[in-house]
């Protein structure tokens, strides 16, 4: 019997792959083979995401699919590969990173015609694993699931998790932890580091093919531009600036903004030591490995530009044969970053503050608000919600948050706030975010075998704006003292 014949009773294949990356870009990764795992067990399937992708959530829960999700079987017609890439890690260039614990199973096209990657994370060693075991553990995998779903519900472009399985094996980290694999859906896994890999090796032919591929997938209009490569760079710059502006307005800290963790699609990717800030402080760093605070909350806009500069450098040979001209064009594209960021940030802040129209002083009003939060170390998420209540006429709960006097600022804001702004503000300022203390509790419980705190928190953060009776504890700031020594880990 041939490979394409289906045996009677054979499980249906959950995916219909259409693999442009593996087919068009040979030499951009290494073939990957599944490895048996002890007991592949489904933890959760993202029903909502599965349905939007045109996949049958029930088929995804069957044993055959669970084996695929565990990296123990390869779907039919898949051409799984570990993708290669380079990257600046904390400012230092690593010429070869690549998927060390991940694999691209393939691409599917959803009912809306949108092409997405289906990838595994934690599915075992690959040719790019270096010293690592290629594995992941349940806590970090669930963390990525939770954070991605929260960001999606908040309207932030993000990769999302389709499924989580455990492998039945123990993985050595800080002690022995349950092994798990995440199935990740992404607009693509093209990273700044993917371009850097080929550029650093002066493999201009492949670099050019990668540019063409990225244009077709993410910026089709760029193909008709005078300089398509610059148009692609412009697109990436615009998306990164807008993305980081959204993070800033939510208090999100990515934690490892290395160039291998920056997508061309503009989606947030690689939820490792990320977190949402509690009290407002631009110097906040939670990641245990970020000793110098390079990826502190307040540094993210600047780091975004730094990362775009690394992309621009990598693209130079394709932008123009004449280096001086290439540098000039790339620099002009980078010069647009700040304007894009400022515009996106201010538009976001106008909505969060409920301002009426636009005014020259709006930026000062927004930065002065943040200065007040910083001075009194006020919980950022709570402050915006109480400001929405103030728009409805009740400012007592807001002023209670501050030690100092906020009357003068409130007076200025009152001059600018739109009539009936409270409702609109309630629709852009979340009540429920994945607060660090709640995330830690949910993950600890899940690792001990009790998923209910995780499910409850997931339910709250995927309905971030809806005040729900009984969910007050999800809106409350961390207990006193929690944030002081709080650290997040890569979990690799
Ligand atoms: P990250 O900091 O998670 O973006 O990972 C940086 C690099 O380390 C990537 O190339 C990963 O594939 C690799 N890596 C992280 N954890 C592991 C692991 N447990 N085994 C092998 N490679 C890993
Ligand atoms: Mg990464």
Short mmCIF file of C-alpha atoms and ligand atoms in Angstrom, two decimals:
data_model
loop_
_atom_site.label_atom_id
_atom_site.label_comp_id
_atom_site.label_asym_id
_atom_site.label_seq_id
_atom_site.Cartn_x
_atom_site.Cartn_y
_atom_site.Cartn_z
CA UNK A 1 0.00 0.00 0.00
CA UNK A 2 1.23 3.48 -0.80
CA UNK A 3 1.80 6.17 1.76
CA UNK A 4 -1.26 8.09 0.66
CA UNK A 5 -3.68 5.17 1.05
CA UNK A 6 -5.66 5.23 4.25
CA UNK A 7 -6.23 1.97 6.05
CA UNK A 8 -9.82 1.26 7.04
CA UNK A 9 -10.30 2.57 10.54
CA UNK A 10 -7.10 4.64 10.43
CA UNK A 11 -7.47 7.86 12.38
CA UNK A 12 -8.30 10.89 10.25
CA UNK A 13 -5.49 13.36 9.90
CA UNK A 14 -6.30 16.50 11.89
CA UNK A 15 -4.51 18.91 9.55
CA UNK A 16 -4.39 19.59 5.85
CA UNK A 17 -0.95 21.02 5.41
CA UNK A 18 0.21 23.30 2.63
CA UNK A 19 3.89 23.82 3.29
CA UNK A 20 5.35 26.80 1.47
CA UNK A 21 8.29 27.29 3.85
CA UNK A 22 9.61 23.73 3.61
CA UNK A 23 8.97 23.58 -0.14
CA UNK A 24 10.16 26.99 -1.29
CA UNK A 25 13.04 27.49 1.11
CA UNK A 26 15.29 24.48 1.01
CA UNK A 27 18.33 24.90 3.24
CA UNK A 28 16.41 27.00 5.75
CA UNK A 29 16.08 24.28 8.33
CA UNK A 30 16.80 20.65 9.17
CA UNK A 31 14.38 17.75 8.77
CA UNK A 32 12.90 16.54 12.01
CA UNK A 33 11.77 13.07 13.07
CA UNK A 34 9.24 12.30 15.80
CA UNK A 35 10.38 10.44 18.91
CA UNK A 36 8.23 8.16 21.03
CA UNK A 37 7.28 9.54 24.44
CA UNK A 38 6.12 7.61 27.52
CA UNK A 39 2.45 8.56 27.82
CA UNK A 40 1.18 11.37 25.63
CA UNK A 41 -1.75 12.89 27.51
CA UNK A 42 -3.89 15.81 26.50
CA UNK A 43 -4.01 18.66 28.99
CA UNK A 44 -6.05 21.09 26.95
CA UNK A 45 -7.15 21.97 23.43
CA UNK A 46 -7.95 25.58 22.54
CA UNK A 47 -11.46 25.03 21.21
CA UNK A 48 -11.95 28.65 20.29
CA UNK A 49 -8.76 28.81 18.25
CA UNK A 50 -9.32 25.39 16.68
CA UNK A 51 -12.75 26.45 15.47
CA UNK A 52 -11.47 29.72 14.03
CA UNK A 53 -8.83 27.75 12.13
CA UNK A 54 -11.47 25.44 10.70
CA UNK A 55 -10.16 22.47 12.72
CA UNK A 56 -12.38 20.04 14.54
CA UNK A 57 -11.65 20.33 18.28
CA UNK A 58 -12.85 16.76 18.82
CA UNK A 59 -10.49 15.36 16.23
CA UNK A 60 -7.71 17.28 17.98
CA UNK A 61 -8.50 15.48 21.23
CA UNK A 62 -8.20 11.97 19.78
CA UNK A 63 -5.24 9.72 20.49
CA UNK A 64 -3.69 10.18 17.03
CA UNK A 65 -3.71 13.97 17.37
CA UNK A 66 -2.39 13.81 20.92
CA UNK A 67 0.58 11.76 19.69
CA UNK A 68 1.23 14.40 17.05
CA UNK A 69 1.03 17.15 19.69
CA UNK A 70 3.52 15.23 21.84
CA UNK A 71 6.04 15.02 19.00
CA UNK A 72 5.63 11.23 18.98
CA UNK A 73 4.10 11.01 15.50
CA UNK A 74 4.31 13.02 12.34
CA UNK A 75 1.09 13.96 10.58
CA UNK A 76 0.66 12.58 7.09
CA UNK A 77 1.95 14.87 4.31
CA UNK A 78 3.83 16.93 6.84
CA UNK A 79 7.42 17.90 6.18
CA UNK A 80 8.44 18.91 9.70
CA UNK A 81 11.58 20.98 10.03
CA UNK A 82 13.53 22.70 12.74
CA UNK A 83 14.06 26.22 11.41
CA UNK A 84 17.44 27.84 11.46
CA UNK A 85 18.06 31.39 12.64
CA UNK A 86 20.68 33.58 14.30
CA UNK A 87 20.15 36.36 16.81
CA UNK A 88 21.49 39.03 19.07
CA UNK A 89 21.02 37.74 22.60
CA UNK A 90 21.34 40.54 25.15
CA UNK A 91 23.26 42.50 22.55
CA UNK A 92 25.71 39.74 21.57
CA UNK A 93 25.46 38.11 18.17
CA UNK A 94 25.05 34.34 18.01
CA UNK A 95 25.49 33.34 14.37
CA UNK A 96 23.56 30.11 14.79
CA UNK A 97 20.63 29.49 17.08
CA UNK A 98 17.64 27.83 15.42
CA UNK A 99 14.80 25.75 16.79
CA UNK A 100 16.53 23.86 19.57
CA UNK A 101 13.34 22.57 21.13
CA UNK A 102 10.78 23.47 18.51
CA UNK A 103 9.66 22.17 15.15
CA UNK A 104 7.51 23.57 12.36
CA UNK A 105 5.00 20.84 11.49
CA UNK A 106 3.58 22.78 8.59
CA UNK A 107 1.22 25.51 7.48
CA UNK A 108 -2.53 25.48 7.16
CA UNK A 109 -4.84 27.99 5.53
CA UNK A 110 -7.82 28.91 7.69
CA UNK A 111 -11.38 29.46 6.39
CA UNK A 112 -10.67 33.20 6.08
CA UNK A 113 -7.71 32.44 3.79
CA UNK A 114 -5.12 33.28 6.44
CA UNK A 115 -2.00 31.10 6.36
CA UNK A 116 -0.58 30.07 9.74
CA UNK A 117 2.27 27.91 11.01
CA UNK A 118 1.55 24.96 13.26
CA UNK A 119 4.61 24.31 15.39
CA UNK A 120 5.57 22.32 18.45
CA UNK A 121 7.65 23.62 21.34
CA UNK A 122 9.27 21.13 23.68
CA UNK A 123 9.18 18.20 21.24
CA UNK A 124 12.75 17.03 21.74
CA UNK A 125 16.21 17.56 20.39
CA UNK A 126 16.99 18.94 16.93
CA UNK A 127 20.27 19.61 15.11
CA UNK A 128 20.11 23.09 16.73
CA UNK A 129 19.71 21.97 20.33
CA UNK A 130 23.37 22.58 21.24
CA UNK A 131 23.66 21.52 24.89
CA UNK A 132 19.90 21.56 25.55
CA UNK A 133 17.53 18.63 25.90
CA UNK A 134 14.96 20.04 23.47
CA UNK A 135 12.25 19.65 26.07
CA UNK A 136 9.81 21.88 27.88
CA UNK A 137 7.98 21.50 31.17
CA UNK A 138 4.35 21.96 32.08
CA UNK A 139 4.62 25.25 33.99
CA UNK A 140 6.28 27.34 31.25
CA UNK A 141 4.11 25.71 28.58
CA UNK A 142 0.92 26.67 30.41
CA UNK A 143 2.35 30.11 31.03
CA UNK A 144 2.79 30.62 27.29
CA UNK A 145 -0.77 29.38 26.72
CA UNK A 146 -2.23 31.73 29.31
CA UNK A 147 -0.23 34.80 28.30
CA UNK A 148 -0.96 34.33 24.60
CA UNK A 149 -4.70 33.98 25.20
CA UNK A 150 -4.74 37.03 27.48
CA UNK A 151 -2.88 39.10 24.88
CA UNK A 152 -5.24 37.93 22.15
CA UNK A 153 -8.26 38.92 24.23
CA UNK A 154 -6.63 42.32 24.79
CA UNK A 155 -6.34 42.81 21.03
CA UNK A 156 -2.56 42.42 20.91
CA UNK A 157 -1.12 40.53 17.91
CA UNK A 158 0.27 37.29 19.27
CA UNK A 159 1.10 33.68 18.58
CA UNK A 160 -1.42 31.40 20.30
CA UNK A 161 -1.45 27.93 21.74
CA UNK A 162 -3.64 25.30 20.12
CA UNK A 163 -2.94 22.46 22.52
CA UNK A 164 -0.92 21.38 25.53
CA UNK A 165 0.05 17.77 26.20
CA UNK A 166 2.19 16.13 28.81
CA UNK A 167 4.64 13.43 27.78
CA UNK A 168 4.58 11.32 30.92
CA UNK A 169 8.31 11.94 31.31
CA UNK A 170 10.18 13.89 33.92
CA UNK A 171 12.47 16.65 32.72
CA UNK A 172 15.44 17.81 34.73
CA UNK A 173 15.42 21.52 35.48
CA UNK A 174 15.50 22.82 39.00
CA UNK A 175 14.52 19.35 40.16
CA UNK A 176 12.41 16.97 38.06
CA UNK A 177 9.37 18.47 36.39
CA UNK A 178 6.58 17.06 34.20
CA UNK A 179 7.51 17.20 30.50
CA UNK A 180 5.04 18.98 28.24
CA UNK A 181 4.73 20.17 24.66
CA UNK A 182 2.96 23.27 23.39
CA UNK A 183 1.42 23.44 19.93
CA UNK A 184 1.86 26.97 18.68
CA UNK A 185 -0.01 28.80 15.95
CA UNK A 186 1.77 31.79 14.40
CA UNK A 187 1.28 34.02 11.36
CA UNK A 188 4.79 32.74 10.64
CA UNK A 189 7.99 32.04 12.53
CA UNK A 190 10.09 34.45 10.47
CA UNK A 191 12.23 36.35 12.93
CA UNK A 192 14.70 39.19 12.62
CA UNK A 193 17.22 36.47 13.41
CA UNK A 194 16.18 34.43 10.36
CA UNK A 195 17.41 37.27 8.11
CA UNK A 196 20.50 37.73 10.25
CA UNK A 197 21.47 34.09 9.80
CA UNK A 198 21.79 34.29 6.01
CA UNK A 199 23.12 37.83 5.96
CA UNK A 200 25.91 37.03 8.43
CA UNK A 201 27.01 34.13 6.22
CA UNK A 202 26.85 36.36 3.12
CA UNK A 203 24.40 33.88 1.61
CA UNK A 204 22.78 36.62 -0.45
CA UNK A 205 20.90 34.26 -2.70
CA UNK A 206 19.04 32.72 0.24
CA UNK A 207 18.63 36.14 1.88
CA UNK A 208 16.94 37.37 -1.28
CA UNK A 209 14.65 34.35 -1.38
CA UNK A 210 13.75 34.92 2.25
CA UNK A 211 12.89 38.55 1.52
CA UNK A 212 10.65 37.49 -1.37
CA UNK A 213 9.01 34.88 0.79
CA UNK A 214 8.39 37.34 3.65
CA UNK A 215 6.92 39.89 1.25
CA UNK A 216 4.53 37.36 -0.21
CA UNK A 217 3.45 36.20 3.20
CA UNK A 218 3.32 39.42 5.21
CA UNK A 219 3.53 42.45 2.92
CA UNK A 220 2.21 41.47 -0.50
CA UNK A 221 1.74 45.13 -1.47
CA UNK A 222 5.49 45.67 -1.01
CA UNK A 223 6.16 43.60 -4.13
CA UNK A 224 4.95 46.51 -6.26
CA UNK A 225 6.98 49.17 -4.41
CA UNK A 226 10.00 50.93 -5.97
CA UNK A 227 12.19 49.03 -3.54
CA UNK A 228 10.29 46.00 -2.23
CA UNK A 229 12.91 45.23 0.43
CA UNK A 230 12.63 48.72 1.92
CA UNK A 231 8.85 48.39 1.77
CA UNK A 232 9.14 45.13 3.72
CA UNK A 233 11.40 46.81 6.27
CA UNK A 234 8.87 49.64 6.54
CA UNK A 235 6.12 47.11 7.22
CA UNK A 236 8.10 45.33 9.94
CA UNK A 237 9.07 48.66 11.54
CA UNK A 238 5.44 49.81 11.55
CA UNK A 239 4.20 46.56 13.08
CA UNK A 240 6.89 46.41 15.76
CA UNK A 241 6.34 50.05 16.74
CA UNK A 242 2.58 49.48 17.02
CA UNK A 243 3.07 46.23 18.92
CA UNK A 244 5.42 47.69 21.51
CA UNK A 245 3.09 50.70 21.94
CA UNK A 246 0.33 48.25 22.84
CA UNK A 247 2.59 46.46 25.31
CA UNK A 248 3.48 49.76 26.96
CA UNK A 249 -0.14 50.75 27.39
CA UNK A 250 -0.88 47.44 29.09
CA UNK A 251 2.21 47.24 31.29
CA UNK A 252 3.45 44.14 29.48
CA UNK A 253 7.13 43.27 29.76
CA UNK A 254 8.36 40.75 27.21
CA UNK A 255 11.51 39.94 29.14
CA UNK A 256 13.79 38.61 26.34
CA UNK A 257 13.57 40.94 23.37
CA UNK A 258 16.48 39.30 21.59
CA UNK A 259 16.36 39.58 17.79
CA UNK A 260 15.46 35.90 17.53
CA UNK A 261 12.32 36.64 19.52
CA UNK A 262 11.12 39.43 17.23
CA UNK A 263 8.76 38.45 14.43
CA UNK A 264 8.41 39.94 10.98
CA UNK A 265 4.63 39.44 11.25
CA UNK A 266 4.38 41.80 14.24
CA UNK A 267 3.08 39.12 16.58
CA UNK A 268 4.32 38.80 20.14
CA UNK A 269 6.33 35.58 20.30
CA UNK A 270 8.21 33.47 22.83
CA UNK A 271 6.53 34.00 26.15
CA UNK A 272 9.34 33.11 28.52
CA UNK A 273 10.04 35.33 31.50
CA UNK A 274 7.34 37.81 30.42
CA UNK A 275 4.93 39.43 32.85
CA UNK A 276 2.46 42.21 33.40
CA UNK A 277 3.73 44.97 35.67
CA UNK A 278 1.96 45.49 38.97
CA UNK A 279 2.74 48.98 40.28
CA UNK A 280 3.90 51.40 37.64
CA UNK A 281 7.68 51.69 37.48
CA UNK A 282 9.52 52.04 34.14
CA UNK A 283 12.63 50.36 35.56
CA UNK A 284 10.74 47.14 36.31
CA UNK A 285 12.59 43.94 35.40
CA UNK A 286 11.29 40.56 36.54
CA UNK A 287 13.45 38.24 34.42
CA UNK A 288 16.06 36.38 36.46
CA UNK A 289 18.55 36.50 33.57
CA UNK A 290 18.20 40.22 32.73
CA UNK A 291 20.90 41.41 35.12
CA UNK A 292 21.52 44.76 33.44
CA UNK A 293 17.85 45.58 32.95
CA UNK A 294 18.30 45.72 29.18
CA UNK A 295 14.71 44.56 28.69
CA UNK A 296 13.14 46.61 31.49
CA UNK A 297 9.58 47.82 30.83
CA UNK A 298 10.67 51.37 30.01
CA UNK A 299 13.47 50.26 27.66
CA UNK A 300 11.22 48.32 25.31
CA UNK A 301 10.51 51.12 22.79
CA UNK A 302 14.25 51.82 22.39
CA UNK A 303 15.08 48.13 22.18
CA UNK A 304 12.42 47.79 19.48
CA UNK A 305 14.31 50.32 17.38
CA UNK A 306 17.64 48.63 18.14
CA UNK A 307 16.18 45.34 16.90
CA UNK A 308 14.86 47.02 13.74
CA UNK A 309 18.35 48.42 13.12
CA UNK A 310 19.72 44.87 13.22
CA UNK A 311 17.09 43.83 10.66
CA UNK A 312 17.94 46.81 8.47
CA UNK A 313 21.65 45.89 8.59
CA UNK A 314 20.88 42.31 7.65
CA UNK A 315 18.82 43.49 4.66
CA UNK A 316 21.44 45.92 3.29
CA UNK A 317 22.82 43.60 0.58
CA UNK A 318 19.32 43.13 -0.81
CA UNK A 319 18.22 46.76 -0.49
CA UNK A 320 20.79 48.04 -2.99
CA UNK A 321 24.01 46.84 -4.60
CA UNK A 322 25.56 50.17 -3.79
CA UNK A 323 26.19 50.13 -0.07
CA UNK A 324 25.91 53.85 0.53
CA UNK A 325 22.53 53.98 -1.15
CA UNK A 326 21.37 50.90 0.82
CA UNK A 327 22.40 52.52 4.11
CA UNK A 328 20.58 55.72 3.18
CA UNK A 329 17.34 53.88 2.40
CA UNK A 330 17.56 51.68 5.48
CA UNK A 331 18.24 54.66 7.72
CA UNK A 332 15.21 56.48 6.35
CA UNK A 333 13.06 53.44 7.17
CA UNK A 334 14.47 53.31 10.73
CA UNK A 335 13.82 57.03 11.13
CA UNK A 336 10.13 56.30 10.71
CA UNK A 337 10.07 54.05 13.79
CA UNK A 338 9.80 56.79 16.39
CA UNK A 339 6.94 58.55 14.64
CA UNK A 340 5.05 55.28 14.24
CA UNK A 341 5.62 54.41 17.88
CA UNK A 342 4.60 57.85 19.18
CA UNK A 343 1.43 57.90 17.09
CA UNK A 344 0.38 54.41 18.15
CA UNK A 345 1.20 55.08 21.80
CA UNK A 346 -0.69 58.38 21.89
CA UNK A 347 -3.73 56.97 20.11
CA UNK A 348 -3.77 54.17 22.68
CA UNK A 349 -3.44 56.63 25.55
CA UNK A 350 -6.21 58.87 24.24
CA UNK A 351 -8.53 55.88 24.27
CA UNK A 352 -7.36 54.74 27.71
CA UNK A 353 -7.82 58.23 29.17
CA UNK A 354 -11.15 58.69 27.37
CA UNK A 355 -10.09 61.96 25.76
CA UNK A 356 -12.36 63.97 23.54
CA UNK A 357 -10.77 64.46 20.12
CA UNK A 358 -7.11 65.46 20.02
CA UNK A 359 -5.21 68.30 21.62
CA UNK A 360 -1.56 69.38 21.60
CA UNK A 361 -1.26 68.83 25.35
CA UNK A 362 -2.49 65.21 25.30
CA UNK A 363 0.99 63.71 25.37
CA UNK A 364 1.88 65.81 28.43
CA UNK A 365 -1.38 64.83 30.10
CA UNK A 366 -0.58 61.14 29.54
CA UNK A 367 3.05 61.35 30.68
CA UNK A 368 2.08 63.37 33.76
CA UNK A 369 -0.45 60.66 34.65
CA UNK A 370 2.27 58.04 34.46
CA UNK A 371 4.57 60.24 36.55
CA UNK A 372 1.91 60.31 39.27
CA UNK A 373 1.56 56.52 39.13
CA UNK A 374 5.34 56.14 39.35
CA UNK A 375 5.73 58.48 42.31
CA UNK A 376 3.16 56.66 44.41
CA UNK A 377 3.89 53.18 43.01
CA UNK A 378 0.26 52.75 42.03
CA UNK A 379 -1.02 49.53 40.46
CA UNK A 380 -1.27 50.40 36.77
CA UNK A 381 -4.26 48.27 35.79
CA UNK A 382 -6.31 49.33 38.82
CA UNK A 383 -5.53 53.01 38.24
CA UNK A 384 -6.90 53.00 34.69
CA UNK A 385 -10.06 51.19 35.76
CA UNK A 386 -10.66 53.64 38.58
CA UNK A 387 -10.09 56.49 36.17
CA UNK A 388 -12.91 55.03 34.08
CA UNK A 389 -15.07 55.10 37.24
CA UNK A 390 -14.03 58.72 37.73
CA UNK A 391 -15.33 59.47 34.23
CA UNK A 392 -18.65 58.13 35.47
CA UNK A 393 -18.50 60.63 38.34
CA UNK A 394 -16.91 58.58 41.15
CA UNK A 395 -13.33 59.71 41.73
CA UNK A 396 -13.01 58.78 45.43
CA UNK A 397 -11.70 55.27 44.73
CA UNK A 398 -9.17 56.72 42.32
CA UNK A 399 -7.77 59.37 44.64
CA UNK A 400 -7.54 56.71 47.38
CA UNK A 401 -4.84 54.98 45.33
CA UNK A 402 -2.48 57.93 45.66
CA UNK A 403 -0.59 59.23 48.68
CA UNK A 404 -0.08 62.58 46.99
CA UNK A 405 -2.56 65.05 45.61
CA UNK A 406 -3.90 64.28 42.13
CA UNK A 407 -6.53 67.04 42.04
CA UNK A 408 -4.56 69.26 39.74
CA UNK A 409 -4.08 66.49 37.19
CA UNK A 410 -7.73 65.45 37.51
CA UNK A 411 -8.75 69.03 36.85
CA UNK A 412 -6.76 69.04 33.60
CA UNK A 413 -8.16 65.65 32.64
CA UNK A 414 -11.72 66.79 33.38
CA UNK A 415 -11.26 69.54 30.78
CA UNK A 416 -10.36 66.94 28.17
CA UNK A 417 -12.42 63.87 28.97
CA UNK A 418 -15.23 63.07 26.55
CA UNK A 419 -18.82 63.11 27.77
CA UNK A 420 -19.84 59.58 28.84
CA UNK A 421 -16.24 58.40 28.43
CA UNK A 422 -16.54 55.77 31.18
CA UNK A 423 -18.02 53.12 28.97
CA UNK A 424 -15.44 53.44 26.22
CA UNK A 425 -12.67 53.48 28.82
CA UNK A 426 -14.06 50.29 30.33
CA UNK A 427 -13.76 48.65 26.92
CA UNK A 428 -10.04 49.42 26.51
CA UNK A 429 -8.75 49.27 30.09
CA UNK A 430 -8.73 45.67 31.27
CA UNK A 431 -10.03 44.66 34.64
CA UNK A 432 -8.43 41.21 34.48
CA UNK A 433 -4.84 40.68 33.37
CA UNK A 434 -2.63 37.69 34.18
CA UNK A 435 -1.34 39.11 37.44
CA UNK A 436 1.95 37.61 38.53
CA UNK A 437 0.74 36.21 41.84
CA UNK A 438 -2.28 34.60 40.16
CA UNK A 439 -0.18 33.14 37.35
CA UNK A 440 2.27 31.62 39.81
CA UNK A 441 -0.51 30.09 41.88
CA UNK A 442 -2.27 28.71 38.78
CA UNK A 443 0.92 27.15 37.41
CA UNK A 444 2.03 25.70 40.74
CA UNK A 445 -1.37 24.09 41.17
CA UNK A 446 -1.35 22.73 37.60
CA UNK A 447 2.05 21.14 38.13
CA UNK A 448 0.66 19.53 41.31
CA UNK A 449 -2.20 18.13 39.21
CA UNK A 450 -4.98 20.64 39.91
CA UNK A 451 -5.89 22.56 36.76
CA UNK A 452 -8.87 24.41 38.20
CA UNK A 453 -7.02 27.63 39.23
CA UNK A 454 -5.50 27.73 35.73
CA UNK A 455 -8.91 27.29 34.06
CA UNK A 456 -10.48 29.98 36.25
CA UNK A 457 -7.70 32.45 35.57
CA UNK A 458 -7.81 31.69 31.85
CA UNK A 459 -11.54 32.36 31.87
CA UNK A 460 -11.04 35.72 33.60
CA UNK A 461 -8.18 36.97 31.42
CA UNK A 462 -9.92 35.96 28.21
CA UNK A 463 -12.85 38.22 29.21
CA UNK A 464 -10.67 41.10 30.36
CA UNK A 465 -13.14 43.96 30.29
CA UNK A 466 -16.26 42.35 31.73
CA UNK A 467 -16.75 42.99 35.39
CA UNK A 468 -17.98 39.71 36.81
CA UNK A 469 -19.37 39.26 40.29
CA UNK A 470 -17.30 36.66 42.12
CA UNK A 471 -14.16 37.45 40.13
CA UNK A 472 -12.96 40.33 42.34
CA UNK A 473 -9.84 38.45 43.42
CA UNK A 474 -8.65 38.38 39.79
CA UNK A 475 -8.77 42.19 39.70
CA UNK A 476 -6.99 42.75 43.00
CA UNK A 477 -3.32 43.82 43.06
CA UNK A 478 -0.70 41.43 44.39
CA UNK A 479 -0.56 40.99 48.15
CA UNK A 480 1.85 43.35 49.91
CA UNK A 481 5.43 42.33 49.48
CA UNK A 482 4.81 39.93 46.58
CA UNK A 483 6.28 42.12 43.84
CA UNK A 484 9.43 43.10 45.72
CA UNK A 485 11.37 39.91 45.09
CA UNK A 486 9.33 38.59 42.19
CA UNK A 487 11.34 36.89 39.45
CA UNK A 488 10.38 35.18 36.22
CA UNK A 489 12.35 32.45 34.48
CA UNK A 490 12.92 31.32 30.91
CA UNK A 491 11.92 27.83 31.89
CA UNK A 492 14.12 26.31 29.25
P1 LIG B 1 14.74 31.48 23.91
O1 LIG B 1 15.51 32.28 24.87
O2 LIG B 1 13.68 30.65 24.55
O3 LIG B 1 14.21 32.31 22.77
O4 LIG B 1 15.74 30.42 23.28
C1 LIG B 1 16.98 30.78 22.72
C2 LIG B 1 17.58 29.60 21.99
O5 LIG B 1 17.82 28.52 22.88
C3 LIG B 1 16.72 29.03 20.88
O6 LIG B 1 17.55 28.65 19.84
C4 LIG B 1 16.08 27.83 21.54
O7 LIG B 1 15.66 26.87 20.61
C5 LIG B 1 17.21 27.33 22.42
N1 LIG B 1 16.70 26.55 23.56
C6 LIG B 1 16.02 27.02 24.62
N2 LIG B 1 15.71 26.02 25.47
C7 LIG B 1 16.21 24.87 24.94
C8 LIG B 1 16.22 23.49 25.34
N3 LIG B 1 15.64 23.07 26.47
N4 LIG B 1 16.83 22.61 24.53
C9 LIG B 1 17.42 23.02 23.39
N5 LIG B 1 17.44 24.29 22.96
C10 LIG B 1 16.85 25.22 23.72
MG1 LIG B 2 13.12 32.23 21.26
#
